[in-house]
């Protein structure tokens, strides 16, 4: 394989990681809503933790975007 084909394969894998990011964010949000539905008193405590978890998940897509355009 030459360098150009390896570059295209890597870009394809990066795109897959960017596709998985919104799915992971949706899973985090769904789990948080389920937890709040079971125990509404956790809402204040859980909100900040969910925001941090979604932000960390979103950073994966940002790193992937930077890597995509760096290649």
PDB file of N, CA and C in Angstrom:
ATOM      1  N   UNK A   1       0.833  -1.175   0.000  1.00  0.00           N
ATOM      2  CA  UNK A   1       0.000   0.000   0.000  1.00  0.00           C
ATOM      3  C   UNK A   1       0.884   1.246   0.000  1.00  0.00           C
ATOM      4  N   UNK A   2       0.417   2.222  -0.704  1.00  0.00           N
ATOM      5  CA  UNK A   2       1.168   3.467  -0.715  1.00  0.00           C
ATOM      6  C   UNK A   2       0.625   4.408   0.376  1.00  0.00           C
ATOM      7  N   UNK A   3       1.287   5.516   0.546  1.00  0.00           N
ATOM      8  CA  UNK A   3       0.951   6.442   1.624  1.00  0.00           C
ATOM      9  C   UNK A   3      -0.438   7.061   1.442  1.00  0.00           C
ATOM     10  N   UNK A   4      -0.832   7.293   0.218  1.00  0.00           N
ATOM     11  CA  UNK A   4      -2.136   7.924  -0.036  1.00  0.00           C
ATOM     12  C   UNK A   4      -3.289   6.994   0.357  1.00  0.00           C
ATOM     13  N   UNK A   5      -3.173   5.709   0.066  1.00  0.00           N
ATOM     14  CA  UNK A   5      -4.250   4.784   0.431  1.00  0.00           C
ATOM     15  C   UNK A   5      -4.327   4.607   1.945  1.00  0.00           C
ATOM     16  N   UNK A   6      -3.198   4.596   2.634  1.00  0.00           N
ATOM     17  CA  UNK A   6      -3.209   4.518   4.097  1.00  0.00           C
ATOM     18  C   UNK A   6      -3.862   5.764   4.681  1.00  0.00           C
ATOM     19  N   UNK A   7      -3.579   6.903   4.089  1.00  0.00           N
ATOM     20  CA  UNK A   7      -4.175   8.159   4.542  1.00  0.00           C
ATOM     21  C   UNK A   7      -5.694   8.122   4.395  1.00  0.00           C
ATOM     22  N   UNK A   8      -6.185   7.576   3.291  1.00  0.00           N
ATOM     23  CA  UNK A   8      -7.635   7.486   3.083  1.00  0.00           C
ATOM     24  C   UNK A   8      -8.281   6.504   4.058  1.00  0.00           C
ATOM     25  N   UNK A   9      -7.610   5.418   4.366  1.00  0.00           N
ATOM     26  CA  UNK A   9      -8.138   4.454   5.338  1.00  0.00           C
ATOM     27  C   UNK A   9      -8.232   5.103   6.710  1.00  0.00           C
ATOM     28  N   UNK A  10      -7.205   5.833   7.103  1.00  0.00           N
ATOM     29  CA  UNK A  10      -7.207   6.516   8.395  1.00  0.00           C
ATOM     30  C   UNK A  10      -8.311   7.567   8.447  1.00  0.00           C
ATOM     31  N   UNK A  11      -8.505   8.297   7.369  1.00  0.00           N
ATOM     32  CA  UNK A  11      -9.583   9.287   7.334  1.00  0.00           C
ATOM     33  C   UNK A  11     -10.951   8.611   7.466  1.00  0.00           C
ATOM     34  N   UNK A  12     -11.106   7.433   6.866  1.00  0.00           N
ATOM     35  CA  UNK A  12     -12.351   6.684   7.026  1.00  0.00           C
ATOM     36  C   UNK A  12     -12.590   6.266   8.461  1.00  0.00           C
ATOM     37  N   UNK A  13     -11.554   5.840   9.150  1.00  0.00           N
ATOM     38  CA  UNK A  13     -11.683   5.472  10.560  1.00  0.00           C
ATOM     39  C   UNK A  13     -12.009   6.688  11.426  1.00  0.00           C
ATOM     40  N   UNK A  14     -11.438   7.822  11.078  1.00  0.00           N
ATOM     41  CA  UNK A  14     -11.745   9.054  11.806  1.00  0.00           C
ATOM     42  C   UNK A  14     -13.211   9.424  11.624  1.00  0.00           C
ATOM     43  N   UNK A  15     -13.720   9.257  10.425  1.00  0.00           N
ATOM     44  CA  UNK A  15     -15.135   9.551  10.172  1.00  0.00           C
ATOM     45  C   UNK A  15     -16.028   8.623  10.995  1.00  0.00           C
ATOM     46  N   UNK A  16     -15.635   7.367  11.125  1.00  0.00           N
ATOM     47  CA  UNK A  16     -16.413   6.441  11.959  1.00  0.00           C
ATOM     48  C   UNK A  16     -16.445   6.904  13.417  1.00  0.00           C
ATOM     49  N   UNK A  17     -15.335   7.424  13.908  1.00  0.00           N
ATOM     50  CA  UNK A  17     -15.336   7.912  15.286  1.00  0.00           C
ATOM     51  C   UNK A  17     -16.219   9.144  15.429  1.00  0.00           C
ATOM     52  N   UNK A  18     -16.274   9.969  14.381  1.00  0.00           N
ATOM     53  CA  UNK A  18     -17.147  11.142  14.442  1.00  0.00           C
ATOM     54  C   UNK A  18     -18.621  10.740  14.355  1.00  0.00           C
ATOM     55  N   UNK A  19     -18.911   9.626  13.710  1.00  0.00           N
ATOM     56  CA  UNK A  19     -20.293   9.138  13.652  1.00  0.00           C
ATOM     57  C   UNK A  19     -20.713   8.553  15.000  1.00  0.00           C
ATOM     58  N   UNK A  20     -19.777   7.927  15.709  1.00  0.00           N
ATOM     59  CA  UNK A  20     -20.096   7.297  16.990  1.00  0.00           C
ATOM     60  C   UNK A  20     -20.290   8.318  18.105  1.00  0.00           C
ATOM     61  N   UNK A  21     -19.740   9.496  17.969  1.00  0.00           N
ATOM     62  CA  UNK A  21     -19.828  10.503  19.033  1.00  0.00           C
ATOM     63  C   UNK A  21     -21.268  10.914  19.354  1.00  0.00           C
ATOM     64  N   UNK A  22     -22.108  11.260  18.372  1.00  0.00           N
ATOM     65  CA  UNK A  22     -23.485  11.622  18.738  1.00  0.00           C
ATOM     66  C   UNK A  22     -24.269  10.458  19.327  1.00  0.00           C
ATOM     67  N   UNK A  23     -23.935   9.248  18.914  1.00  0.00           N
ATOM     68  CA  UNK A  23     -24.603   8.086  19.496  1.00  0.00           C
ATOM     69  C   UNK A  23     -24.240   7.942  20.970  1.00  0.00           C
ATOM     70  N   UNK A  24     -22.983   8.172  21.300  1.00  0.00           N
ATOM     71  CA  UNK A  24     -22.558   8.115  22.696  1.00  0.00           C
ATOM     72  C   UNK A  24     -23.198   9.236  23.511  1.00  0.00           C
ATOM     73  N   UNK A  25     -23.282  10.430  22.926  1.00  0.00           N
ATOM     74  CA  UNK A  25     -23.926  11.547  23.630  1.00  0.00           C
ATOM     75  C   UNK A  25     -25.402  11.255  23.882  1.00  0.00           C
ATOM     76  N   UNK A  26     -26.068  10.666  22.921  1.00  0.00           N
ATOM     77  CA  UNK A  26     -27.483  10.312  23.094  1.00  0.00           C
ATOM     78  C   UNK A  26     -27.648   9.262  24.180  1.00  0.00           C
ATOM     79  N   UNK A  27     -26.722   8.323  24.244  1.00  0.00           N
ATOM     80  CA  UNK A  27     -26.775   7.296  25.278  1.00  0.00           C
ATOM     81  C   UNK A  27     -26.585   7.907  26.669  1.00  0.00           C
ATOM     82  N   UNK A  28     -25.671   8.855  26.782  1.00  0.00           N
ATOM     83  CA  UNK A  28     -25.461   9.537  28.066  1.00  0.00           C
ATOM     84  C   UNK A  28     -26.724  10.283  28.482  1.00  0.00           C
ATOM     85  N   UNK A  29     -27.307  11.019  27.551  1.00  0.00           N
ATOM     86  CA  UNK A  29     -28.514  11.792  27.860  1.00  0.00           C
ATOM     87  C   UNK A  29     -29.684  10.871  28.217  1.00  0.00           C
ATOM     88  N   UNK A  30     -29.825   9.775  27.478  1.00  0.00           N
ATOM     89  CA  UNK A  30     -30.910   8.829  27.762  1.00  0.00           C
ATOM     90  C   UNK A  30     -30.764   8.241  29.160  1.00  0.00           C
ATOM     91  N   UNK A  31     -29.543   7.866  29.515  1.00  0.00           N
ATOM     92  CA  UNK A  31     -29.302   7.303  30.840  1.00  0.00           C
ATOM     93  C   UNK A  31     -29.575   8.327  31.937  1.00  0.00           C
ATOM     94  N   UNK A  32     -29.215   9.569  31.677  1.00  0.00           N
ATOM     95  CA  UNK A  32     -29.464  10.619  32.666  1.00  0.00           C
ATOM     96  C   UNK A  32     -30.967  10.851  32.845  1.00  0.00           C
ATOM     97  N   UNK A  33     -31.702  10.871  31.760  1.00  0.00           N
ATOM     98  CA  UNK A  33     -33.149  11.067  31.869  1.00  0.00           C
ATOM     99  C   UNK A  33     -33.814   9.894  32.570  1.00  0.00           C
ATOM    100  N   UNK A  34     -33.322   8.690  32.315  1.00  0.00           N
ATOM    101  CA  UNK A  34     -33.852   7.522  33.020  1.00  0.00           C
ATOM    102  C   UNK A  34     -33.593   7.625  34.519  1.00  0.00           C
ATOM    103  N   UNK A  35     -32.373   8.041  34.882  1.00  0.00           N
ATOM    104  CA  UNK A  35     -32.031   8.172  36.294  1.00  0.00           C
ATOM    105  C   UNK A  35     -32.865   9.253  36.968  1.00  0.00           C
ATOM    106  N   UNK A  36     -33.074  10.375  36.275  1.00  0.00           N
ATOM    107  CA  UNK A  36     -33.900  11.449  36.841  1.00  0.00           C
ATOM    108  C   UNK A  36     -35.349  10.995  36.944  1.00  0.00           C
ATOM    109  N   UNK A  37     -35.803  10.200  35.988  1.00  0.00           N
ATOM    110  CA  UNK A  37     -37.165   9.682  36.044  1.00  0.00           C
ATOM    111  C   UNK A  37     -37.382   8.743  37.220  1.00  0.00           C
ATOM    112  N   UNK A  38     -36.361   7.968  37.563  1.00  0.00           N
ATOM    113  CA  UNK A  38     -36.480   7.055  38.697  1.00  0.00           C
ATOM    114  C   UNK A  38     -36.334   7.779  40.035  1.00  0.00           C
ATOM    115  N   UNK A  39     -35.480   8.810  40.060  1.00  0.00           N
ATOM    116  CA  UNK A  39     -35.227   9.523  41.303  1.00  0.00           C
ATOM    117  C   UNK A  39     -35.082  11.021  41.008  1.00  0.00           C
ATOM    118  N   UNK A  40     -36.186  11.755  41.004  1.00  0.00           N
ATOM    119  CA  UNK A  40     -36.147  13.179  40.634  1.00  0.00           C
ATOM    120  C   UNK A  40     -35.282  14.048  41.548  1.00  0.00           C
ATOM    121  N   UNK A  41     -35.022  13.614  42.753  1.00  0.00           N
ATOM    122  CA  UNK A  41     -34.209  14.434  43.656  1.00  0.00           C
ATOM    123  C   UNK A  41     -32.740  14.478  43.226  1.00  0.00           C
ATOM    124  N   UNK A  42     -32.333  13.624  42.316  1.00  0.00           N
ATOM    125  CA  UNK A  42     -30.960  13.615  41.817  1.00  0.00           C
ATOM    126  C   UNK A  42     -30.710  14.639  40.714  1.00  0.00           C
ATOM    127  N   UNK A  43     -31.742  15.343  40.304  1.00  0.00           N
ATOM    128  CA  UNK A  43     -31.620  16.216  39.133  1.00  0.00           C
ATOM    129  C   UNK A  43     -30.498  17.244  39.267  1.00  0.00           C
ATOM    130  N   UNK A  44     -30.411  17.922  40.394  1.00  0.00           N
ATOM    131  CA  UNK A  44     -29.381  18.959  40.562  1.00  0.00           C
ATOM    132  C   UNK A  44     -27.981  18.356  40.585  1.00  0.00           C
ATOM    133  N   UNK A  45     -27.837  17.242  41.242  1.00  0.00           N
ATOM    134  CA  UNK A  45     -26.526  16.594  41.328  1.00  0.00           C
ATOM    135  C   UNK A  45     -26.108  15.992  39.997  1.00  0.00           C
ATOM    136  N   UNK A  46     -27.048  15.453  39.282  1.00  0.00           N
ATOM    137  CA  UNK A  46     -26.747  14.738  38.047  1.00  0.00           C
ATOM    138  C   UNK A  46     -26.495  15.669  36.873  1.00  0.00           C
ATOM    139  N   UNK A  47     -27.094  16.841  36.886  1.00  0.00           N
ATOM    140  CA  UNK A  47     -27.007  17.744  35.741  1.00  0.00           C
ATOM    141  C   UNK A  47     -25.563  18.115  35.405  1.00  0.00           C
ATOM    142  N   UNK A  48     -24.801  18.532  36.388  1.00  0.00           N
ATOM    143  CA  UNK A  48     -23.416  18.945  36.116  1.00  0.00           C
ATOM    144  C   UNK A  48     -22.562  17.776  35.661  1.00  0.00           C
ATOM    145  N   UNK A  49     -22.814  16.605  36.208  1.00  0.00           N
ATOM    146  CA  UNK A  49     -22.047  15.421  35.799  1.00  0.00           C
ATOM    147  C   UNK A  49     -22.356  15.025  34.363  1.00  0.00           C
ATOM    148  N   UNK A  50     -23.595  15.167  33.968  1.00  0.00           N
ATOM    149  CA  UNK A  50     -23.989  14.842  32.590  1.00  0.00           C
ATOM    150  C   UNK A  50     -23.381  15.849  31.619  1.00  0.00           C
ATOM    151  N   UNK A  51     -23.388  17.115  31.975  1.00  0.00           N
ATOM    152  CA  UNK A  51     -22.789  18.138  31.107  1.00  0.00           C
ATOM    153  C   UNK A  51     -21.308  17.864  30.911  1.00  0.00           C
ATOM    154  N   UNK A  52     -20.601  17.501  31.980  1.00  0.00           N
ATOM    155  CA  UNK A  52     -19.178  17.179  31.869  1.00  0.00           C
ATOM    156  C   UNK A  52     -18.967  15.940  31.006  1.00  0.00           C
ATOM    157  N   UNK A  53     -19.789  14.926  31.194  1.00  0.00           N
ATOM    158  CA  UNK A  53     -19.651  13.697  30.405  1.00  0.00           C
ATOM    159  C   UNK A  53     -19.904  13.959  28.926  1.00  0.00           C
ATOM    160  N   UNK A  54     -20.904  14.756  28.601  1.00  0.00           N
ATOM    161  CA  UNK A  54     -21.186  15.076  27.207  1.00  0.00           C
ATOM    162  C   UNK A  54     -20.074  15.934  26.613  1.00  0.00           C
ATOM    163  N   UNK A  55     -19.531  16.857  27.400  1.00  0.00           N
ATOM    164  CA  UNK A  55     -18.427  17.689  26.909  1.00  0.00           C
ATOM    165  C   UNK A  55     -17.186  16.841  26.625  1.00  0.00           C
ATOM    166  N   UNK A  56     -16.898  15.886  27.492  1.00  0.00           N
ATOM    167  CA  UNK A  56     -15.749  15.005  27.250  1.00  0.00           C
ATOM    168  C   UNK A  56     -15.974  14.135  26.017  1.00  0.00           C
ATOM    169  N   UNK A  57     -17.195  13.691  25.829  1.00  0.00           N
ATOM    170  CA  UNK A  57     -17.510  12.897  24.643  1.00  0.00           C
ATOM    171  C   UNK A  57     -17.397  13.744  23.381  1.00  0.00           C
ATOM    172  N   UNK A  58     -17.849  14.972  23.463  1.00  0.00           N
ATOM    173  CA  UNK A  58     -17.772  15.871  22.310  1.00  0.00           C
ATOM    174  C   UNK A  58     -16.322  16.204  21.964  1.00  0.00           C
ATOM    175  N   UNK A  59     -15.464  16.231  22.971  1.00  0.00           N
ATOM    176  CA  UNK A  59     -14.057  16.527  22.696  1.00  0.00           C
ATOM    177  C   UNK A  59     -13.425  15.450  21.818  1.00  0.00           C
ATOM    178  N   UNK A  60     -13.943  14.231  21.897  1.00  0.00           N
ATOM    179  CA  UNK A  60     -13.458  13.172  21.014  1.00  0.00           C
ATOM    180  C   UNK A  60     -13.709  13.528  19.559  1.00  0.00           C
ATOM    181  N   UNK A  61     -14.881  14.055  19.265  1.00  0.00           N
ATOM    182  CA  UNK A  61     -15.196  14.454  17.892  1.00  0.00           C
ATOM    183  C   UNK A  61     -14.345  15.641  17.458  1.00  0.00           C
ATOM    184  N   UNK A  62     -14.063  16.545  18.391  1.00  0.00           N
ATOM    185  CA  UNK A  62     -13.234  17.697  18.043  1.00  0.00           C
ATOM    186  C   UNK A  62     -11.810  17.257  17.729  1.00  0.00           C
ATOM    187  N   UNK A  63     -11.267  16.344  18.552  1.00  0.00           N
ATOM    188  CA  UNK A  63      -9.929  15.808  18.270  1.00  0.00           C
ATOM    189  C   UNK A  63      -9.908  15.075  16.930  1.00  0.00           C
ATOM    190  N   UNK A  64     -10.961  14.329  16.647  1.00  0.00           N
ATOM    191  CA  UNK A  64     -11.034  13.611  15.377  1.00  0.00           C
ATOM    192  C   UNK A  64     -11.106  14.587  14.207  1.00  0.00           C
ATOM    193  N   UNK A  65     -11.845  15.666  14.361  1.00  0.00           N
ATOM    194  CA  UNK A  65     -11.940  16.674  13.305  1.00  0.00           C
ATOM    195  C   UNK A  65     -10.584  17.322  13.040  1.00  0.00           C
ATOM    196  N   UNK A  66      -9.862  17.626  14.112  1.00  0.00           N
ATOM    197  CA  UNK A  66      -8.528  18.209  13.950  1.00  0.00           C
ATOM    198  C   UNK A  66      -7.603  17.217  13.266  1.00  0.00           C
ATOM    199  N   UNK A  67      -7.671  15.946  13.670  1.00  0.00           N
ATOM    200  CA  UNK A  67      -6.823  14.919  13.040  1.00  0.00           C
ATOM    201  C   UNK A  67      -7.196  14.735  11.579  1.00  0.00           C
ATOM    202  N   UNK A  68      -8.488  14.823  11.266  1.00  0.00           N
ATOM    203  CA  UNK A  68      -8.930  14.656   9.879  1.00  0.00           C
ATOM    204  C   UNK A  68      -8.326  15.725   8.983  1.00  0.00           C
ATOM    205  N   UNK A  69      -8.358  16.978   9.430  1.00  0.00           N
ATOM    206  CA  UNK A  69      -7.836  18.051   8.601  1.00  0.00           C
ATOM    207  C   UNK A  69      -6.326  18.177   8.673  1.00  0.00           C
ATOM    208  N   UNK A  70      -5.706  17.553   9.667  1.00  0.00           N
ATOM    209  CA  UNK A  70      -4.255  17.566   9.760  1.00  0.00           C
ATOM    210  C   UNK A  70      -3.638  16.610   8.735  1.00  0.00           C
ATOM    211  N   UNK A  71      -4.332  15.510   8.465  1.00  0.00           N
ATOM    212  CA  UNK A  71      -3.803  14.523   7.513  1.00  0.00           C
ATOM    213  C   UNK A  71      -3.812  15.040   6.097  1.00  0.00           C
TER     214      UNK A  71
END
